[in-house]
């Protein structure tokens, strides 16, 4: 999520270097070398938090959590003592961007992977980061970690991801930030047409691709978990609430109740960011008191469809 809000929220990423197992990229995978900067409000960054937790990378890849409220200077570390990230020593994420490229003039987005020794941003390529966590970082996965990007399913996962990105992940933003009725209507109709298709798919199978949780489920979940709290009202995606779409609601609860999902979600950060930062949409800055979140812990019944959430592996230990 960028600090420069536009109708089409995800511009091409300016920093696309990769951290690779063999170091051929110039950025080798090394425990403790990199810091993942996230906002718990941001669905694009939340993917990284979930993947990191499911794969057990916590001890080798540290995390910096930004304040959900940014200002014109970018994502800030005001949740930390002295308003500085204790590892990177910076007050604003923009400092890592400018250290990598002093002439950079684009948006400052999360997730951001920062090289700790140099303080330089390595990548803000949010789609590739989680793929790399599942593949390039494999040597440091915990014992029993799931395969979130199994090789024999990658083509299907990529196809599902492309559709979900265009018509769900990004469409909610295109609806919310639309400046023309026609642009809003296009995004709105694409969104709900795709949600209906996904509902039909998930009526027959527990997860989006294969028998286990994959990268595809993570990418859809981060939008669904924000739907009733933000997108339905704030972004005018209001044909239905998630709780009014039985299959998707049960599917989202199934994922939410797994370790690695519920423990990376922060509804307070989510609501304070969207309603507090998007003053062009919500000029009063009032954060709604609802919705009621107790339903997330209710039984979902999805076990009846079979499937094994973590395949031959195990869930991460509960906190």
Tab-separated table of C-alpha atoms in Angstrom:
chain	number	residue	atom	x	y	z
A	1	UNK	CA	0.000	0.000	0.000
A	2	UNK	CA	1.471	3.281	-1.094
A	3	UNK	CA	1.327	6.630	0.628
A	4	UNK	CA	0.336	8.086	-2.720
A	5	UNK	CA	-3.318	7.146	-3.093
A	6	UNK	CA	-4.544	6.908	-6.669
A	7	UNK	CA	-7.571	5.480	-8.400
A	8	UNK	CA	-5.455	2.516	-9.467
A	9	UNK	CA	-3.646	1.875	-6.262
A	10	UNK	CA	-0.828	-0.491	-7.220
A	11	UNK	CA	1.580	1.123	-9.645
A	12	UNK	CA	4.528	-0.913	-10.994
A	13	UNK	CA	7.038	-1.534	-8.239
A	14	UNK	CA	10.188	0.533	-8.527
A	15	UNK	CA	12.407	-1.778	-6.472
A	16	UNK	CA	12.323	-5.332	-7.762
A	17	UNK	CA	15.651	-6.836	-6.735
A	18	UNK	CA	15.313	-10.331	-5.342
A	19	UNK	CA	16.921	-12.125	-2.442
A	20	UNK	CA	17.974	-15.494	-3.842
A	21	UNK	CA	19.265	-18.691	-2.331
A	22	UNK	CA	22.358	-18.777	-4.555
A	23	UNK	CA	23.072	-15.059	-4.235
A	24	UNK	CA	23.076	-14.604	-8.012
A	25	UNK	CA	20.915	-11.512	-7.609
A	26	UNK	CA	23.571	-9.847	-5.474
A	27	UNK	CA	21.314	-10.242	-2.451
A	28	UNK	CA	21.890	-13.690	-0.907
A	29	UNK	CA	19.496	-15.269	1.563
A	30	UNK	CA	21.155	-14.821	4.963
A	31	UNK	CA	19.529	-15.206	8.379
A	32	UNK	CA	19.234	-11.887	10.153
A	33	UNK	CA	20.350	-9.767	7.207
A	34	UNK	CA	16.990	-8.397	6.072
A	35	UNK	CA	14.051	-6.686	7.732
A	36	UNK	CA	10.505	-6.894	6.427
A	37	UNK	CA	8.657	-3.607	6.913
A	38	UNK	CA	4.885	-3.960	7.001
A	39	UNK	CA	1.708	-2.277	8.018
A	40	UNK	CA	-0.872	-4.587	9.553
A	41	UNK	CA	-3.487	-2.391	7.907
A	42	UNK	CA	-2.243	-3.201	4.411
A	43	UNK	CA	-3.476	-6.316	2.594
A	44	UNK	CA	-0.445	-6.391	0.307
A	45	UNK	CA	1.901	-6.383	3.319
A	46	UNK	CA	-0.231	-8.827	5.309
A	47	UNK	CA	0.551	-11.498	2.730
A	48	UNK	CA	4.178	-11.342	3.808
A	49	UNK	CA	3.300	-11.611	7.489
A	50	UNK	CA	1.151	-14.686	6.905
A	51	UNK	CA	3.719	-16.419	4.694
A	52	UNK	CA	6.549	-15.662	7.112
A	53	UNK	CA	4.548	-17.122	10.007
A	54	UNK	CA	3.353	-20.241	8.160
A	55	UNK	CA	6.867	-21.010	6.907
A	56	UNK	CA	8.530	-20.355	10.254
A	57	UNK	CA	10.852	-17.607	9.073
A	58	UNK	CA	10.439	-15.488	12.218
A	59	UNK	CA	13.936	-16.251	13.534
A	60	UNK	CA	15.704	-15.441	10.259
A	61	UNK	CA	13.656	-12.512	8.947
A	62	UNK	CA	12.732	-9.776	11.409
A	63	UNK	CA	9.688	-7.535	11.049
A	64	UNK	CA	9.114	-3.825	11.542
A	65	UNK	CA	5.492	-2.789	12.007
A	66	UNK	CA	4.672	0.744	10.917
A	67	UNK	CA	2.043	2.947	12.491
A	68	UNK	CA	-1.263	2.482	10.629
A	69	UNK	CA	-1.506	6.255	10.257
A	70	UNK	CA	1.036	7.716	7.801
A	71	UNK	CA	1.742	11.322	7.077
A	72	UNK	CA	3.217	13.130	4.077
A	73	UNK	CA	6.657	11.782	5.014
A	74	UNK	CA	5.525	8.176	4.522
A	75	UNK	CA	5.064	5.174	6.780
A	76	UNK	CA	6.440	6.031	10.205
A	77	UNK	CA	7.769	4.021	13.136
A	78	UNK	CA	5.887	5.817	15.895
A	79	UNK	CA	4.932	2.504	17.516
A	80	UNK	CA	8.570	2.061	18.561
A	81	UNK	CA	10.456	3.798	21.395
A	82	UNK	CA	11.812	7.132	20.256
A	83	UNK	CA	9.728	6.903	17.071
A	84	UNK	CA	12.527	4.971	15.382
A	85	UNK	CA	12.739	1.417	14.177
A	86	UNK	CA	15.106	-0.208	16.689
A	87	UNK	CA	16.950	-2.245	14.050
A	88	UNK	CA	17.122	0.089	11.056
A	89	UNK	CA	17.412	3.231	13.168
A	90	UNK	CA	15.111	5.201	10.876
A	91	UNK	CA	11.991	7.229	11.610
A	92	UNK	CA	10.325	6.842	8.203
A	93	UNK	CA	10.364	4.074	5.624
A	94	UNK	CA	11.152	6.659	2.971
A	95	UNK	CA	14.684	6.850	4.380
A	96	UNK	CA	15.381	3.297	3.147
A	97	UNK	CA	13.942	4.178	-0.266
A	98	UNK	CA	16.136	7.256	-0.633
A	99	UNK	CA	19.194	5.397	0.598
A	100	UNK	CA	18.692	2.946	-2.256
A	101	UNK	CA	17.941	5.717	-4.761
A	102	UNK	CA	18.442	9.352	-3.704
A	103	UNK	CA	16.556	10.525	-6.802
A	104	UNK	CA	13.470	8.395	-6.178
A	105	UNK	CA	10.202	10.340	-6.545
A	106	UNK	CA	7.553	7.601	-6.443
A	107	UNK	CA	5.263	6.363	-3.709
A	108	UNK	CA	6.498	4.747	-0.508
A	109	UNK	CA	4.828	1.373	-0.195
A	110	UNK	CA	4.762	-1.669	2.029
A	111	UNK	CA	5.752	-4.437	2.161
A	112	UNK	CA	9.379	-3.412	1.890
A	113	UNK	CA	12.384	-5.684	2.282
A	114	UNK	CA	15.364	-3.710	3.634
A	115	UNK	CA	19.009	-4.750	3.840
A	116	UNK	CA	19.979	-4.110	7.470
A	117	UNK	CA	23.761	-3.552	7.009
A	118	UNK	CA	23.344	-0.893	4.307
A	119	UNK	CA	19.899	0.388	5.266
A	120	UNK	CA	18.881	0.213	1.599
A	121	UNK	CA	15.553	-0.946	0.301
A	122	UNK	CA	15.986	-4.155	-1.675
A	123	UNK	CA	12.452	-4.780	-2.889
A	124	UNK	CA	8.871	-3.603	-2.635
A	125	UNK	CA	7.756	-6.216	-5.169
A	126	UNK	CA	4.887	-7.555	-3.093
A	127	UNK	CA	3.811	-10.402	-5.460
A	128	UNK	CA	7.341	-11.764	-5.751
A	129	UNK	CA	8.300	-11.441	-2.086
A	130	UNK	CA	5.964	-14.169	-0.871
A	131	UNK	CA	6.831	-16.452	-3.786
A	132	UNK	CA	10.483	-16.061	-2.818
A	133	UNK	CA	9.705	-16.779	0.835
A	134	UNK	CA	8.182	-20.084	-0.300
A	135	UNK	CA	11.023	-21.010	-2.666
A	136	UNK	CA	14.307	-19.117	-2.221
A	137	UNK	CA	14.122	-19.210	1.586
A	138	UNK	CA	13.321	-22.931	1.739
A	139	UNK	CA	16.536	-23.834	3.576
A	140	UNK	CA	15.294	-21.822	6.554
A	141	UNK	CA	11.700	-23.045	6.676
A	142	UNK	CA	10.621	-24.588	9.939
A	143	UNK	CA	10.265	-28.342	10.176
A	144	UNK	CA	6.789	-29.187	8.966
A	145	UNK	CA	6.339	-25.980	6.990
A	146	UNK	CA	3.688	-26.236	4.263
A	147	UNK	CA	4.517	-25.920	0.585
A	148	UNK	CA	2.700	-22.703	-0.275
A	149	UNK	CA	3.757	-22.753	-3.942
A	150	UNK	CA	3.937	-26.431	-4.961
A	151	UNK	CA	5.654	-26.835	-8.299
A	152	UNK	CA	2.999	-29.036	-9.907
A	153	UNK	CA	0.275	-26.466	-9.138
A	154	UNK	CA	2.123	-23.246	-9.987
A	155	UNK	CA	0.447	-22.637	-13.330
A	156	UNK	CA	-2.999	-22.958	-11.770
A	157	UNK	CA	-2.032	-20.853	-8.751
A	158	UNK	CA	-0.681	-18.131	-11.040
A	159	UNK	CA	-3.876	-18.165	-13.112
A	160	UNK	CA	-6.077	-17.864	-10.023
A	161	UNK	CA	-3.835	-15.158	-8.583
A	162	UNK	CA	-4.055	-13.079	-11.756
A	163	UNK	CA	-7.854	-13.165	-11.702
A	164	UNK	CA	-8.073	-12.453	-7.981
A	165	UNK	CA	-5.652	-9.538	-8.244
A	166	UNK	CA	-7.495	-7.902	-11.140
A	167	UNK	CA	-11.059	-8.435	-10.002
A	168	UNK	CA	-10.804	-8.638	-6.199
A	169	UNK	CA	-7.584	-7.372	-4.580
A	170	UNK	CA	-7.300	-4.314	-6.803
A	171	UNK	CA	-10.944	-3.911	-7.783
A	172	UNK	CA	-11.962	-2.893	-4.268
A	173	UNK	CA	-9.504	0.003	-4.502
A	174	UNK	CA	-10.600	0.929	-8.002
A	175	UNK	CA	-14.166	1.132	-6.714
A	176	UNK	CA	-13.216	3.034	-3.583
A	177	UNK	CA	-11.044	5.643	-5.293
A	178	UNK	CA	-13.073	5.974	-8.486
A	179	UNK	CA	-13.628	9.548	-9.605
A	180	UNK	CA	-16.197	8.679	-12.247
A	181	UNK	CA	-19.425	6.674	-11.889
A	182	UNK	CA	-18.479	4.516	-14.861
A	183	UNK	CA	-15.118	3.560	-13.317
A	184	UNK	CA	-16.807	2.737	-10.014
A	185	UNK	CA	-19.496	0.643	-11.717
A	186	UNK	CA	-16.931	-1.301	-13.743
A	187	UNK	CA	-14.885	-2.195	-10.654
A	188	UNK	CA	-18.006	-2.965	-8.599
A	189	UNK	CA	-19.427	-5.374	-11.186
A	190	UNK	CA	-16.093	-7.093	-11.822
A	191	UNK	CA	-15.602	-7.559	-8.093
A	192	UNK	CA	-18.913	-9.231	-7.379
A	193	UNK	CA	-18.890	-11.292	-10.572
A	194	UNK	CA	-15.521	-12.698	-9.532
A	195	UNK	CA	-16.635	-13.269	-5.937
A	196	UNK	CA	-19.619	-15.220	-7.260
A	197	UNK	CA	-17.288	-17.366	-9.397
A	198	UNK	CA	-14.968	-17.967	-6.467
A	199	UNK	CA	-17.926	-18.909	-4.321
A	200	UNK	CA	-18.980	-21.526	-6.875
A	201	UNK	CA	-15.448	-22.892	-6.965
A	202	UNK	CA	-15.152	-23.039	-3.179
A	203	UNK	CA	-18.520	-24.692	-2.773
A	204	UNK	CA	-16.894	-27.848	-4.145
A	205	UNK	CA	-13.418	-27.658	-2.612
A	206	UNK	CA	-11.960	-26.425	0.649
A	207	UNK	CA	-9.089	-24.389	-0.809
A	208	UNK	CA	-8.605	-22.521	-4.058
A	209	UNK	CA	-6.000	-24.797	-5.641
A	210	UNK	CA	-5.339	-28.358	-4.592
A	211	UNK	CA	-5.968	-29.878	-1.199
A	212	UNK	CA	-3.911	-27.501	0.943
A	213	UNK	CA	-3.435	-23.828	1.733
A	214	UNK	CA	-1.388	-22.146	-0.976
A	215	UNK	CA	-0.273	-18.702	-2.045
A	216	UNK	CA	-3.657	-18.298	-3.765
A	217	UNK	CA	-5.591	-18.610	-0.495
A	218	UNK	CA	-3.347	-16.095	1.248
A	219	UNK	CA	-3.909	-13.495	-1.475
A	220	UNK	CA	-7.693	-13.846	-1.425
A	221	UNK	CA	-7.882	-13.960	2.377
A	222	UNK	CA	-6.239	-10.587	2.922
A	223	UNK	CA	-9.019	-8.906	0.946
A	224	UNK	CA	-11.842	-10.968	2.450
A	225	UNK	CA	-10.758	-10.296	6.028
A	226	UNK	CA	-11.023	-6.537	5.383
A	227	UNK	CA	-14.267	-6.707	3.459
A	228	UNK	CA	-16.939	-5.985	6.065
A	229	UNK	CA	-14.696	-3.796	8.215
A	230	UNK	CA	-13.662	-1.509	5.356
A	231	UNK	CA	-14.478	-2.300	1.752
A	232	UNK	CA	-18.243	-2.784	2.063
A	233	UNK	CA	-18.863	0.678	3.487
A	234	UNK	CA	-15.748	2.786	2.983
A	235	UNK	CA	-15.141	1.662	-0.621
A	236	UNK	CA	-18.836	1.317	-1.514
A	237	UNK	CA	-18.506	-2.398	-2.354
A	238	UNK	CA	-21.926	-2.939	-0.884
A	239	UNK	CA	-23.904	-5.470	-2.923
A	240	UNK	CA	-23.289	-7.929	-0.093
A	241	UNK	CA	-21.292	-8.125	3.080
A	242	UNK	CA	-18.917	-11.048	3.403
A	243	UNK	CA	-21.174	-12.389	6.144
A	244	UNK	CA	-23.992	-12.469	3.568
A	245	UNK	CA	-22.025	-14.689	1.157
A	246	UNK	CA	-22.221	-18.080	2.921
A	247	UNK	CA	-19.475	-19.973	1.076
A	248	UNK	CA	-16.903	-17.192	1.147
A	249	UNK	CA	-17.732	-16.355	4.759
A	250	UNK	CA	-17.179	-19.982	5.810
A	251	UNK	CA	-13.984	-20.171	3.724
A	252	UNK	CA	-12.607	-16.979	5.245
A	253	UNK	CA	-13.360	-18.233	8.771
A	254	UNK	CA	-11.660	-21.539	8.008
A	255	UNK	CA	-8.466	-19.692	7.094
A	256	UNK	CA	-8.774	-17.099	9.858
A	257	UNK	CA	-8.922	-19.793	12.534
A	258	UNK	CA	-5.618	-21.310	11.400
A	259	UNK	CA	-2.414	-20.203	13.189
A	260	UNK	CA	-0.608	-17.800	10.898
A	261	UNK	CA	-3.815	-16.084	9.857
A	262	UNK	CA	-5.713	-14.914	12.956
A	263	UNK	CA	-2.502	-13.964	14.732
A	264	UNK	CA	-1.392	-11.642	11.927
A	265	UNK	CA	-4.721	-9.783	11.595
A	266	UNK	CA	-5.216	-6.488	13.439
A	267	UNK	CA	-8.692	-5.059	12.886
A	268	UNK	CA	-7.847	-1.959	14.906
A	269	UNK	CA	-4.951	-1.092	12.584
A	270	UNK	CA	-7.084	-1.891	9.538
A	271	UNK	CA	-9.943	0.403	10.510
A	272	UNK	CA	-7.802	3.249	11.830
A	273	UNK	CA	-5.763	3.336	8.645
A	274	UNK	CA	-8.524	3.311	6.064
A	275	UNK	CA	-10.929	5.615	7.847
A	276	UNK	CA	-8.234	7.886	9.251
A	277	UNK	CA	-5.951	8.300	6.237
A	278	UNK	CA	-8.378	8.419	3.314
A	279	UNK	CA	-9.735	11.846	4.123
A	280	UNK	CA	-10.868	12.334	0.539
A	281	UNK	CA	-13.361	9.514	1.144
A	282	UNK	CA	-13.981	9.989	4.879
A	283	UNK	CA	-13.320	13.683	5.620
A	284	UNK	CA	-14.476	13.473	9.243
A	285	UNK	CA	-11.873	10.835	10.065
A	286	UNK	CA	-14.382	9.057	12.302
A	287	UNK	CA	-13.551	5.367	12.692
A	288	UNK	CA	-16.679	3.160	12.858
A	289	UNK	CA	-17.254	1.178	16.019
A	290	UNK	CA	-18.465	-1.877	14.094
A	291	UNK	CA	-18.772	-4.379	12.680
A	292	UNK	CA	-19.180	-7.127	15.266
A	293	UNK	CA	-16.096	-9.335	14.903
A	294	UNK	CA	-17.197	-12.210	17.138
A	295	UNK	CA	-18.368	-14.265	14.162
A	296	UNK	CA	-14.825	-14.905	12.989
A	297	UNK	CA	-14.409	-17.559	15.685
A	298	UNK	CA	-17.639	-19.438	14.979
A	299	UNK	CA	-17.668	-22.954	13.438
A	300	UNK	CA	-17.379	-22.988	9.647
A	301	UNK	CA	-17.981	-26.628	8.708
A	302	UNK	CA	-15.463	-26.588	5.882
A	303	UNK	CA	-13.754	-29.753	7.194
A	304	UNK	CA	-16.532	-31.723	5.509
A	305	UNK	CA	-14.988	-30.883	2.134
A	306	UNK	CA	-11.802	-32.738	3.043
A	307	UNK	CA	-8.454	-31.192	2.330
A	308	UNK	CA	-5.520	-30.840	4.682
A	309	UNK	CA	-4.663	-27.228	5.473
A	310	UNK	CA	-0.931	-27.892	5.906
A	311	UNK	CA	-0.578	-30.983	3.739
A	312	UNK	CA	2.022	-33.376	5.111
A	313	UNK	CA	3.307	-30.618	7.387
A	314	UNK	CA	2.030	-29.059	10.575
A	315	UNK	CA	0.573	-25.708	11.591
A	316	UNK	CA	2.868	-23.216	13.291
A	317	UNK	CA	2.726	-23.333	17.049
A	318	UNK	CA	0.016	-21.167	18.543
A	319	UNK	CA	1.198	-18.131	20.457
